[in-house]
GROMACS .gro file of C-alpha atoms in nm:
model
  495
    1UNK     CA    1   2.613  -2.431  -2.476
    2UNK     CA    2   2.850  -2.173  -2.605
    3UNK     CA    3   2.895  -2.058  -2.257
    4UNK     CA    4   2.958  -2.397  -2.103
    5UNK     CA    5   3.341  -2.407  -2.143
    6UNK     CA    6   3.378  -2.059  -1.983
    7UNK     CA    7   3.140  -2.162  -1.695
    8UNK     CA    8   3.331  -2.485  -1.631
    9UNK     CA    9   3.666  -2.300  -1.615
   10UNK     CA   10   3.534  -2.005  -1.415
   11UNK     CA   11   3.591  -1.727  -1.673
   12UNK     CA   12   3.412  -1.418  -1.584
   13UNK     CA   13   3.147  -1.344  -1.846
   14UNK     CA   14   3.119  -0.972  -1.762
   15UNK     CA   15   3.325  -0.685  -1.904
   16UNK     CA   16   3.416  -0.332  -1.843
   17UNK     CA   17   3.567  -0.176  -1.537
   18UNK     CA   18   3.271  -0.277  -1.294
   19UNK     CA   19   3.337  -0.647  -1.349
   20UNK     CA   20   3.178  -0.843  -1.049
   21UNK     CA   21   3.344  -1.115  -0.866
   22UNK     CA   22   3.217  -1.468  -0.855
   23UNK     CA   23   3.025  -1.617  -0.565
   24UNK     CA   24   3.065  -1.983  -0.505
   25UNK     CA   25   2.747  -2.210  -0.490
   26UNK     CA   26   2.895  -2.393  -0.188
   27UNK     CA   27   3.120  -2.225   0.068
   28UNK     CA   28   3.141  -2.467   0.371
   29UNK     CA   29   3.284  -2.323   0.687
   30UNK     CA   30   3.238  -1.960   0.585
   31UNK     CA   31   2.947  -1.903   0.809
   32UNK     CA   32   2.755  -1.775   0.504
   33UNK     CA   33   2.369  -1.735   0.597
   34UNK     CA   34   2.229  -1.929   0.305
   35UNK     CA   35   2.283  -2.068  -0.046
   36UNK     CA   36   2.283  -1.812  -0.318
   37UNK     CA   37   1.954  -1.911  -0.473
   38UNK     CA   38   1.597  -1.988  -0.336
   39UNK     CA   39   1.483  -2.327  -0.259
   40UNK     CA   40   1.210  -2.491  -0.061
   41UNK     CA   41   1.396  -2.445   0.278
   42UNK     CA   42   1.504  -2.081   0.242
   43UNK     CA   43   1.261  -1.916   0.002
   44UNK     CA   44   1.098  -1.735   0.297
   45UNK     CA   45   1.424  -1.550   0.381
   46UNK     CA   46   1.506  -1.358   0.062
   47UNK     CA   47   1.695  -1.086   0.243
   48UNK     CA   48   1.936  -1.360   0.370
   49UNK     CA   49   1.989  -1.486   0.027
   50UNK     CA   50   2.087  -1.148  -0.097
   51UNK     CA   51   2.314  -1.115   0.200
   52UNK     CA   52   2.484  -1.445   0.096
   53UNK     CA   53   2.609  -1.264  -0.233
   54UNK     CA   54   2.800  -1.004  -0.029
   55UNK     CA   55   2.941  -1.228   0.244
   56UNK     CA   56   3.291  -1.100   0.302
   57UNK     CA   57   3.253  -0.837   0.024
   58UNK     CA   58   3.345  -0.549   0.259
   59UNK     CA   59   3.699  -0.695   0.285
   60UNK     CA   60   3.729  -0.621  -0.092
   61UNK     CA   61   3.821  -0.318  -0.281
   62UNK     CA   62   3.721  -0.242  -0.639
   63UNK     CA   63   3.395  -0.338  -0.830
   64UNK     CA   64   3.362  -0.671  -0.647
   65UNK     CA   65   3.288  -0.501  -0.319
   66UNK     CA   66   2.941  -0.409  -0.438
   67UNK     CA   67   2.884  -0.634  -0.744
   68UNK     CA   68   2.871  -1.019  -0.747
   69UNK     CA   69   2.775  -1.297  -0.982
   70UNK     CA   70   2.674  -1.653  -0.987
   71UNK     CA   71   2.741  -1.856  -1.294
   72UNK     CA   72   2.655  -2.225  -1.263
   73UNK     CA   73   2.713  -2.453  -1.571
   74UNK     CA   74   2.408  -2.497  -1.787
   75UNK     CA   75   2.211  -2.186  -1.644
   76UNK     CA   76   2.214  -1.819  -1.724
   77UNK     CA   77   2.449  -1.593  -1.507
   78UNK     CA   78   2.295  -1.409  -1.213
   79UNK     CA   79   2.430  -1.057  -1.137
   80UNK     CA   80   2.343  -0.902  -0.797
   81UNK     CA   81   2.437  -0.545  -0.743
   82UNK     CA   82   2.407  -0.317  -0.440
   83UNK     CA   83   2.589  -0.028  -0.625
   84UNK     CA   84   2.352   0.257  -0.656
   85UNK     CA   85   2.518   0.379  -0.985
   86UNK     CA   86   2.467   0.047  -1.141
   87UNK     CA   87   2.121   0.020  -1.017
   88UNK     CA   88   2.027   0.364  -1.164
   89UNK     CA   89   2.194   0.281  -1.502
   90UNK     CA   90   2.008  -0.045  -1.530
   91UNK     CA   91   1.664   0.077  -1.431
   92UNK     CA   92   1.697   0.392  -1.658
   93UNK     CA   93   1.777   0.153  -1.954
   94UNK     CA   94   1.470  -0.076  -1.884
   95UNK     CA   95   1.194  -0.056  -2.139
   96UNK     CA   96   1.031  -0.182  -2.450
   97UNK     CA   97   1.295  -0.098  -2.707
   98UNK     CA   98   1.536  -0.343  -2.857
   99UNK     CA   99   1.841  -0.391  -2.646
  100UNK     CA  100   1.695  -0.244  -2.333
  101UNK     CA  101   1.657  -0.447  -2.016
  102UNK     CA  102   1.339  -0.636  -1.949
  103UNK     CA  103   1.172  -0.677  -1.613
  104UNK     CA  104   1.274  -1.042  -1.521
  105UNK     CA  105   0.970  -1.250  -1.483
  106UNK     CA  106   1.140  -1.534  -1.309
  107UNK     CA  107   1.077  -1.409  -0.958
  108UNK     CA  108   0.720  -1.316  -1.041
  109UNK     CA  109   0.583  -1.651  -1.173
  110UNK     CA  110   0.367  -1.712  -0.882
  111UNK     CA  111   0.213  -1.355  -0.912
  112UNK     CA  112   0.136  -1.424  -1.288
  113UNK     CA  113  -0.046  -1.746  -1.198
  114UNK     CA  114  -0.243  -1.562  -0.931
  115UNK     CA  115  -0.321  -1.254  -1.145
  116UNK     CA  116  -0.245  -1.310  -1.517
  117UNK     CA  117   0.050  -1.263  -1.744
  118UNK     CA  118  -0.081  -0.952  -1.924
  119UNK     CA  119  -0.038  -0.731  -1.630
  120UNK     CA  120   0.159  -0.398  -1.582
  121UNK     CA  121   0.372  -0.593  -1.334
  122UNK     CA  122   0.465  -0.902  -1.537
  123UNK     CA  123   0.451  -0.815  -1.899
  124UNK     CA  124   0.731  -0.672  -2.107
  125UNK     CA  125   0.760  -0.509  -2.451
  126UNK     CA  126   0.457  -0.379  -2.637
  127UNK     CA  127   0.215  -0.542  -2.382
  128UNK     CA  128   0.386  -0.353  -2.089
  129UNK     CA  129   0.389  -0.033  -2.294
  130UNK     CA  130  -0.001  -0.052  -2.363
  131UNK     CA  131  -0.069  -0.139  -1.999
  132UNK     CA  132   0.142   0.155  -1.875
  133UNK     CA  133  -0.033   0.407  -2.099
  134UNK     CA  134  -0.364   0.288  -1.969
  135UNK     CA  135  -0.256   0.333  -1.606
  136UNK     CA  136  -0.076   0.663  -1.646
  137UNK     CA  137  -0.382   0.898  -1.619
  138UNK     CA  138  -0.557   0.750  -1.297
  139UNK     CA  139  -0.237   0.699  -1.127
  140UNK     CA  140  -0.078   1.028  -1.215
  141UNK     CA  141  -0.008   1.299  -0.953
  142UNK     CA  142  -0.234   1.555  -1.123
  143UNK     CA  143  -0.539   1.319  -1.091
  144UNK     CA  144  -0.480   1.207  -0.741
  145UNK     CA  145  -0.390   1.532  -0.596
  146UNK     CA  146  -0.723   1.710  -0.719
  147UNK     CA  147  -0.893   1.856  -0.416
  148UNK     CA  148  -1.211   1.662  -0.460
  149UNK     CA  149  -1.045   1.332  -0.491
  150UNK     CA  150  -0.807   1.388  -0.195
  151UNK     CA  151  -1.106   1.512   0.015
  152UNK     CA  152  -1.262   1.174  -0.031
  153UNK     CA  153  -0.955   0.981   0.082
  154UNK     CA  154  -0.940   1.222   0.392
  155UNK     CA  155  -1.311   1.174   0.471
  156UNK     CA  156  -1.290   0.789   0.449
  157UNK     CA  157  -0.988   0.781   0.681
  158UNK     CA  158  -1.141   1.036   0.924
  159UNK     CA  159  -1.460   0.819   0.935
  160UNK     CA  160  -1.263   0.504   1.003
  161UNK     CA  161  -1.020   0.659   1.253
  162UNK     CA  162  -1.321   0.795   1.440
  163UNK     CA  163  -1.477   0.454   1.472
  164UNK     CA  164  -1.154   0.308   1.592
  165UNK     CA  165  -1.097   0.584   1.836
  166UNK     CA  166  -1.435   0.531   1.983
  167UNK     CA  167  -1.361   0.161   2.039
  168UNK     CA  168  -1.026   0.256   2.200
  169UNK     CA  169  -1.179   0.514   2.437
  170UNK     CA  170  -1.446   0.260   2.526
  171UNK     CA  171  -1.165   0.005   2.602
  172UNK     CA  172  -0.983   0.258   2.817
  173UNK     CA  173  -1.293   0.360   3.012
  174UNK     CA  174  -1.398  -0.022   3.082
  175UNK     CA  175  -1.053  -0.122   3.187
  176UNK     CA  176  -0.929   0.189   3.342
  177UNK     CA  177  -0.614   0.160   3.162
  178UNK     CA  178  -0.427   0.448   2.986
  179UNK     CA  179  -0.224   0.251   2.725
  180UNK     CA  180  -0.286  -0.059   2.503
  181UNK     CA  181  -0.043  -0.292   2.344
  182UNK     CA  182  -0.143  -0.367   1.994
  183UNK     CA  183  -0.021  -0.504   1.660
  184UNK     CA  184  -0.091  -0.234   1.423
  185UNK     CA  185  -0.024  -0.420   1.092
  186UNK     CA  186  -0.376  -0.570   1.069
  187UNK     CA  187  -0.550  -0.236   1.151
  188UNK     CA  188  -0.342  -0.064   0.881
  189UNK     CA  189  -0.406  -0.319   0.628
  190UNK     CA  190  -0.771  -0.267   0.651
  191UNK     CA  191  -0.757   0.111   0.633
  192UNK     CA  192  -0.536   0.081   0.324
  193UNK     CA  193  -0.761  -0.168   0.142
  194UNK     CA  194  -1.072   0.055   0.227
  195UNK     CA  195  -0.905   0.361   0.070
  196UNK     CA  196  -0.804   0.150  -0.237
  197UNK     CA  197  -1.152  -0.010  -0.293
  198UNK     CA  198  -1.386   0.247  -0.187
  199UNK     CA  199  -1.209   0.578  -0.272
  200UNK     CA  200  -0.984   0.481  -0.568
  201UNK     CA  201  -1.227   0.259  -0.748
  202UNK     CA  202  -1.552   0.394  -0.591
  203UNK     CA  203  -1.691   0.051  -0.483
  204UNK     CA  204  -1.884   0.025  -0.147
  205UNK     CA  205  -1.752  -0.254   0.060
  206UNK     CA  206  -1.813  -0.240   0.433
  207UNK     CA  207  -1.519  -0.188   0.670
  208UNK     CA  208  -1.615  -0.503   0.860
  209UNK     CA  209  -1.623  -0.714   0.556
  210UNK     CA  210  -1.285  -0.586   0.447
  211UNK     CA  211  -1.151  -0.662   0.792
  212UNK     CA  212  -1.308  -1.007   0.855
  213UNK     CA  213  -1.302  -1.149   0.505
  214UNK     CA  214  -1.100  -0.985   0.232
  215UNK     CA  215  -0.785  -0.890   0.415
  216UNK     CA  216  -0.722  -1.222   0.569
  217UNK     CA  217  -0.791  -1.385   0.232
  218UNK     CA  218  -0.549  -1.160   0.044
  219UNK     CA  219  -0.284  -1.218   0.306
  220UNK     CA  220  -0.305  -1.587   0.254
  221UNK     CA  221  -0.312  -1.549  -0.122
  222UNK     CA  222   0.006  -1.339  -0.107
  223UNK     CA  223   0.177  -1.595   0.118
  224UNK     CA  224   0.083  -1.860  -0.131
  225UNK     CA  225   0.226  -1.665  -0.422
  226UNK     CA  226   0.560  -1.650  -0.258
  227UNK     CA  227   0.567  -2.024  -0.189
  228UNK     CA  228   0.425  -2.095  -0.533
  229UNK     CA  229   0.691  -1.915  -0.704
  230UNK     CA  230   0.972  -2.139  -0.573
  231UNK     CA  231   0.802  -2.480  -0.514
  232UNK     CA  232   0.558  -2.489  -0.798
  233UNK     CA  233   0.816  -2.548  -1.080
  234UNK     CA  234   0.552  -2.745  -1.300
  235UNK     CA  235   0.331  -2.438  -1.302
  236UNK     CA  236   0.006  -2.596  -1.200
  237UNK     CA  237  -0.261  -2.328  -1.112
  238UNK     CA  238  -0.413  -2.371  -0.761
  239UNK     CA  239  -0.746  -2.380  -0.936
  240UNK     CA  240  -0.662  -2.710  -1.101
  241UNK     CA  241  -0.524  -2.869  -0.790
  242UNK     CA  242  -0.736  -3.119  -0.608
  243UNK     CA  243  -0.827  -3.029  -0.245
  244UNK     CA  244  -0.607  -3.290  -0.084
  245UNK     CA  245  -0.570  -3.106   0.247
  246UNK     CA  246  -0.704  -2.812   0.447
  247UNK     CA  247  -0.436  -2.581   0.330
  248UNK     CA  248  -0.511  -2.626  -0.043
  249UNK     CA  249  -0.885  -2.592   0.032
  250UNK     CA  250  -0.840  -2.281   0.215
  251UNK     CA  251  -0.620  -2.131  -0.043
  252UNK     CA  252  -0.881  -2.198  -0.319
  253UNK     CA  253  -1.147  -2.044  -0.106
  254UNK     CA  254  -0.909  -1.745  -0.061
  255UNK     CA  255  -0.857  -1.711  -0.434
  256UNK     CA  256  -1.243  -1.712  -0.485
  257UNK     CA  257  -1.276  -1.429  -0.235
  258UNK     CA  258  -1.003  -1.244  -0.426
  259UNK     CA  259  -1.204  -1.292  -0.744
  260UNK     CA  260  -1.504  -1.167  -0.576
  261UNK     CA  261  -1.347  -0.858  -0.458
  262UNK     CA  262  -1.204  -0.785  -0.807
  263UNK     CA  263  -1.553  -0.845  -0.962
  264UNK     CA  264  -1.714  -0.589  -0.704
  265UNK     CA  265  -1.443  -0.338  -0.801
  266UNK     CA  266  -1.505  -0.398  -1.178
  267UNK     CA  267  -1.888  -0.372  -1.129
  268UNK     CA  268  -1.874  -0.002  -1.049
  269UNK     CA  269  -1.683   0.087  -1.360
  270UNK     CA  270  -1.996   0.154  -1.571
  271UNK     CA  271  -2.101   0.408  -1.305
  272UNK     CA  272  -1.765   0.593  -1.359
  273UNK     CA  273  -1.719   0.626  -0.977
  274UNK     CA  274  -1.390   0.704  -0.816
  275UNK     CA  275  -1.104   0.709  -1.061
  276UNK     CA  276  -1.273   0.490  -1.320
  277UNK     CA  277  -1.359   0.793  -1.516
  278UNK     CA  278  -0.994   0.845  -1.572
  279UNK     CA  279  -0.936   0.492  -1.746
  280UNK     CA  280  -0.919   0.596  -2.116
  281UNK     CA  281  -1.015   0.266  -2.259
  282UNK     CA  282  -1.317   0.081  -2.409
  283UNK     CA  283  -1.161  -0.255  -2.315
  284UNK     CA  284  -1.403  -0.506  -2.172
  285UNK     CA  285  -1.395  -0.569  -1.802
  286UNK     CA  286  -1.230  -0.917  -1.847
  287UNK     CA  287  -0.942  -0.742  -2.024
  288UNK     CA  288  -0.885  -0.521  -1.716
  289UNK     CA  289  -0.935  -0.796  -1.446
  290UNK     CA  290  -0.568  -0.909  -1.419
  291UNK     CA  291  -0.448  -0.549  -1.365
  292UNK     CA  292  -0.709  -0.483  -1.108
  293UNK     CA  293  -0.599  -0.786  -0.909
  294UNK     CA  294  -0.247  -0.657  -0.921
  295UNK     CA  295  -0.348  -0.307  -0.804
  296UNK     CA  296  -0.562  -0.455  -0.521
  297UNK     CA  297  -0.278  -0.693  -0.391
  298UNK     CA  298   0.016  -0.479  -0.491
  299UNK     CA  299  -0.104  -0.170  -0.349
  300UNK     CA  300  -0.224  -0.321  -0.019
  301UNK     CA  301   0.123  -0.483   0.025
  302UNK     CA  302   0.328  -0.166  -0.080
  303UNK     CA  303   0.126   0.083   0.119
  304UNK     CA  304   0.100  -0.140   0.431
  305UNK     CA  305   0.475  -0.182   0.425
  306UNK     CA  306   0.543   0.173   0.385
  307UNK     CA  307   0.311   0.288   0.663
  308UNK     CA  308   0.401   0.011   0.916
  309UNK     CA  309   0.774   0.066   0.871
  310UNK     CA  310   0.739   0.428   0.930
  311UNK     CA  311   0.531   0.392   1.243
  312UNK     CA  312   0.769   0.109   1.368
  313UNK     CA  313   1.067   0.333   1.333
  314UNK     CA  314   0.895   0.632   1.499
  315UNK     CA  315   0.808   0.391   1.782
  316UNK     CA  316   1.175   0.331   1.837
  317UNK     CA  317   1.289   0.693   1.786
  318UNK     CA  318   1.067   0.903   2.030
  319UNK     CA  319   1.239   1.234   1.961
  320UNK     CA  320   1.170   1.191   1.589
  321UNK     CA  321   0.809   1.099   1.659
  322UNK     CA  322   0.783   1.418   1.854
  323UNK     CA  323   0.921   1.614   1.570
  324UNK     CA  324   0.671   1.469   1.337
  325UNK     CA  325   0.402   1.559   1.581
  326UNK     CA  326   0.523   1.917   1.588
  327UNK     CA  327   0.491   1.921   1.210
  328UNK     CA  328   0.133   1.796   1.194
  329UNK     CA  329  -0.028   1.903   1.506
  330UNK     CA  330  -0.190   2.231   1.358
  331UNK     CA  331  -0.300   2.032   1.044
  332UNK     CA  332  -0.678   2.022   1.021
  333UNK     CA  333  -0.728   1.974   0.656
  334UNK     CA  334  -0.523   1.693   0.523
  335UNK     CA  335  -0.470   1.825   0.177
  336UNK     CA  336  -0.166   1.731  -0.019
  337UNK     CA  337  -0.011   2.084   0.018
  338UNK     CA  338  -0.045   2.076   0.392
  339UNK     CA  339   0.104   1.724   0.415
  340UNK     CA  340   0.395   1.832   0.195
  341UNK     CA  341   0.459   2.138   0.406
  342UNK     CA  342   0.504   1.916   0.711
  343UNK     CA  343   0.879   1.882   0.632
  344UNK     CA  344   0.970   1.643   0.906
  345UNK     CA  345   0.687   1.409   0.822
  346UNK     CA  346   0.827   1.405   0.460
  347UNK     CA  347   1.192   1.344   0.596
  348UNK     CA  348   1.057   1.044   0.826
  349UNK     CA  349   0.880   0.893   0.528
  350UNK     CA  350   1.186   0.923   0.297
  351UNK     CA  351   1.416   0.774   0.572
  352UNK     CA  352   1.171   0.482   0.610
  353UNK     CA  353   1.171   0.412   0.225
  354UNK     CA  354   1.553   0.432   0.243
  355UNK     CA  355   1.627   0.212   0.534
  356UNK     CA  356   1.341  -0.040   0.483
  357UNK     CA  357   1.211  -0.029   0.125
  358UNK     CA  358   0.898  -0.237   0.045
  359UNK     CA  359   1.057  -0.313  -0.295
  360UNK     CA  360   1.382  -0.468  -0.145
  361UNK     CA  361   1.515  -0.583  -0.488
  362UNK     CA  362   1.425  -0.500  -0.854
  363UNK     CA  363   1.448  -0.786  -1.100
  364UNK     CA  364   1.575  -0.722  -1.451
  365UNK     CA  365   1.705  -0.933  -1.736
  366UNK     CA  366   1.959  -0.870  -2.026
  367UNK     CA  367   1.774  -0.903  -2.357
  368UNK     CA  368   2.104  -0.864  -2.549
  369UNK     CA  369   2.478  -0.822  -2.470
  370UNK     CA  370   2.441  -0.471  -2.310
  371UNK     CA  371   2.700  -0.216  -2.198
  372UNK     CA  372   2.595   0.021  -1.927
  373UNK     CA  373   2.771   0.334  -1.810
  374UNK     CA  374   2.708   0.504  -1.472
  375UNK     CA  375   2.680   0.860  -1.413
  376UNK     CA  376   3.053   0.879  -1.283
  377UNK     CA  377   3.177   0.724  -1.606
  378UNK     CA  378   3.225   0.344  -1.508
  379UNK     CA  379   3.106   0.075  -1.748
  380UNK     CA  380   2.984  -0.269  -1.720
  381UNK     CA  381   2.910  -0.528  -2.011
  382UNK     CA  382   2.626  -0.765  -1.913
  383UNK     CA  383   2.594  -1.073  -2.125
  384UNK     CA  384   2.257  -1.153  -2.285
  385UNK     CA  385   2.020  -1.364  -2.067
  386UNK     CA  386   2.172  -1.254  -1.747
  387UNK     CA  387   1.930  -1.248  -1.450
  388UNK     CA  388   1.980  -0.927  -1.258
  389UNK     CA  389   1.897  -0.859  -0.891
  390UNK     CA  390   1.918  -0.494  -0.801
  391UNK     CA  391   1.962  -0.515  -0.431
  392UNK     CA  392   1.819  -0.196  -0.312
  393UNK     CA  393   1.798  -0.319   0.044
  394UNK     CA  394   2.158  -0.341   0.104
  395UNK     CA  395   2.251  -0.055  -0.131
  396UNK     CA  396   2.041   0.179   0.096
  397UNK     CA  397   2.206   0.034   0.426
  398UNK     CA  398   2.582   0.055   0.315
  399UNK     CA  399   2.806   0.326   0.476
  400UNK     CA  400   2.977   0.366   0.130
  401UNK     CA  401   2.665   0.534   0.008
  402UNK     CA  402   2.456   0.642   0.308
  403UNK     CA  403   2.701   0.654   0.588
  404UNK     CA  404   2.867   0.939   0.799
  405UNK     CA  405   3.091   1.056   0.517
  406UNK     CA  406   2.818   1.051   0.269
  407UNK     CA  407   2.528   1.178   0.471
  408UNK     CA  408   2.650   1.276   0.826
  409UNK     CA  409   2.483   0.986   0.986
  410UNK     CA  410   2.530   0.597   1.017
  411UNK     CA  411   2.364   0.410   0.729
  412UNK     CA  412   2.195   0.148   0.944
  413UNK     CA  413   2.011   0.389   1.165
  414UNK     CA  414   1.668   0.559   1.119
  415UNK     CA  415   1.755   0.930   1.137
  416UNK     CA  416   1.512   1.148   0.941
  417UNK     CA  417   1.736   1.451   0.998
  418UNK     CA  418   1.981   1.326   0.744
  419UNK     CA  419   1.737   1.448   0.471
  420UNK     CA  420   1.749   1.805   0.597
  421UNK     CA  421   2.116   1.790   0.621
  422UNK     CA  422   2.155   1.671   0.247
  423UNK     CA  423   1.909   1.949   0.140
  424UNK     CA  424   2.103   2.207   0.337
  425UNK     CA  425   2.410   2.077   0.168
  426UNK     CA  426   2.264   2.138  -0.171
  427UNK     CA  427   2.226   1.754  -0.254
  428UNK     CA  428   1.938   1.728  -0.502
  429UNK     CA  429   1.695   1.436  -0.481
  430UNK     CA  430   1.833   1.306  -0.808
  431UNK     CA  431   2.168   1.252  -0.633
  432UNK     CA  432   2.015   1.060  -0.327
  433UNK     CA  433   1.801   0.791  -0.475
  434UNK     CA  434   1.670   0.537  -0.246
  435UNK     CA  435   1.476   0.349  -0.521
  436UNK     CA  436   1.184   0.319  -0.285
  437UNK     CA  437   0.934   0.303  -0.564
  438UNK     CA  438   1.179   0.164  -0.834
  439UNK     CA  439   1.328   0.400  -1.080
  440UNK     CA  440   1.320   0.470  -1.455
  441UNK     CA  441   1.052   0.377  -1.700
  442UNK     CA  442   0.928   0.088  -1.478
  443UNK     CA  443   0.896   0.295  -1.166
  444UNK     CA  444   0.592   0.190  -0.961
  445UNK     CA  445   0.276   0.340  -1.113
  446UNK     CA  446   0.119   0.368  -0.785
  447UNK     CA  447   0.391   0.596  -0.647
  448UNK     CA  448   0.183   0.901  -0.597
  449UNK     CA  449  -0.109   0.698  -0.459
  450UNK     CA  450   0.120   0.537  -0.207
  451UNK     CA  451   0.284   0.855  -0.094
  452UNK     CA  452  -0.060   1.018  -0.058
  453UNK     CA  453  -0.216   0.743   0.150
  454UNK     CA  454   0.084   0.680   0.376
  455UNK     CA  455   0.138   1.052   0.454
  456UNK     CA  456  -0.228   1.065   0.546
  457UNK     CA  457  -0.225   0.761   0.767
  458UNK     CA  458   0.116   0.828   0.931
  459UNK     CA  459   0.047   1.201   0.986
  460UNK     CA  460  -0.302   1.149   1.135
  461UNK     CA  461  -0.174   0.861   1.360
  462UNK     CA  462   0.109   1.060   1.507
  463UNK     CA  463  -0.127   1.346   1.572
  464UNK     CA  464  -0.370   1.129   1.773
  465UNK     CA  465  -0.142   0.880   1.946
  466UNK     CA  466   0.182   0.857   2.140
  467UNK     CA  467   0.338   0.511   2.093
  468UNK     CA  468   0.643   0.326   2.166
  469UNK     CA  469   0.779  -0.012   2.053
  470UNK     CA  470   0.766  -0.302   2.304
  471UNK     CA  471   1.113  -0.449   2.176
  472UNK     CA  472   1.414  -0.247   2.090
  473UNK     CA  473   1.500  -0.476   1.795
  474UNK     CA  474   1.327  -0.413   1.461
  475UNK     CA  475   1.395  -0.713   1.232
  476UNK     CA  476   1.231  -0.749   0.893
  477UNK     CA  477   1.031  -1.025   0.735
  478UNK     CA  478   1.015  -1.042   0.362
  479UNK     CA  479   0.794  -1.198   0.085
  480UNK     CA  480   0.644  -0.999  -0.190
  481UNK     CA  481   0.731  -0.695   0.030
  482UNK     CA  482   0.908  -0.625   0.361
  483UNK     CA  483   0.744  -0.550   0.688
  484UNK     CA  484   0.837  -0.535   1.056
  485UNK     CA  485   0.859  -0.889   1.185
  486UNK     CA  486   0.670  -0.803   1.513
  487UNK     CA  487   0.368  -0.681   1.317
  488UNK     CA  488   0.430  -0.329   1.437
  489UNK     CA  489   0.369  -0.410   1.796
  490UNK     CA  490   0.350  -0.101   2.007
  491UNK     CA  491   0.230   0.037   2.325
  492UNK     CA  492  -0.002   0.334   2.252
  493UNK     CA  493  -0.204   0.602   2.427
  494UNK     CA  494  -0.412   0.887   2.330
  495UNK     CA  495  -0.246   1.235   2.318
   0.00000   0.00000   0.00000
């Protein structure tokens, strides 16, 4: 109520020299792509909602060019920023201490209903800190990059790709064709889930069962989570809903499959298979169930996004694809060291995360009136209760930060060479953050797992196949993560 007069009269609630400019709720005749908040008719277009905040912003100079806010009477302010300096300052100051930013739970209510509120993704404060400590060891780089562990990842992938190659060769022999048009996203999802379930956790779930049952079920669960976050304002769990139609009945069945897969992963804990031996906790299985569900669904989404985007970009940039092939063609043993030495593969992966990050925005919330300061000395006072959307997608695509003057190349194009140019110019990685896995204390705990898996999949795929996109355009679809809208549709042939 204390803010109501200021909201009614349009007084800017922010302070400092990075004060954002206000976005009107309605702007008839402007051509704006959407309303500046999700509702039942636009919730499946979150990137367009973010674009709405910056409609016409490039005509501005000053802080409002990259920082906008919405302040509707009776509601907490919403700050949206595509300023990398502000993004970095806020993510760095996110944590469990008094006065630090929390992860905003508002965009994740559907995830919490699907997995639980005591997870590393949803929790804040002391609960988050305990969960983070539990996950640090198994997800750490020193654990994942042990030779024996990586060997298991490589062997599983080698076995799976051999089977798929046999199927592909058989298809070519029977049809007499040399090329095949295929949507790769479904194939990549199965490979990623197989490595998570069988290698990371040490369970034994057949490839066919993952492909035919669990991947489709998880896809539908994730779609339901996005819809549920916006539409289900009363917070009724799907388990408590009556099966009034086929969609609800199917969703309940999919949730049951999700629970079963989680149970099968937990069942091998007592055998200390995979990385279960690294979990330093005597907590009962039920106390871990929520986080395991987050790991299964979250890692599947993030790694699939990362791999499909990289392949999709390389399918539209054949010279870059050939450079990746030159970097990996002599690799026989897919060790972390060999993959990291393939410099152009690393550049292609970084460029994919920059241009098309899986985490297209990072949600935060101000727990108190908080003043931040950027590395270049600018300041911003953010009022308590402000919902913050750190718009990574548009920050990474703006010429002010990633264009010709900043990097030597246009910001909106996939050009892996920009990373070699930046390195040659002495630009350290800390100066060129793309926030592909977040940043700061709440950086994605699966960062190293994702890098390891995607480098393995993309490197091996380019070594085996030549491929090109069937359409020149490469639009995005976005939900929990982003992916190519065409499902990574390519024409491929064996090298």
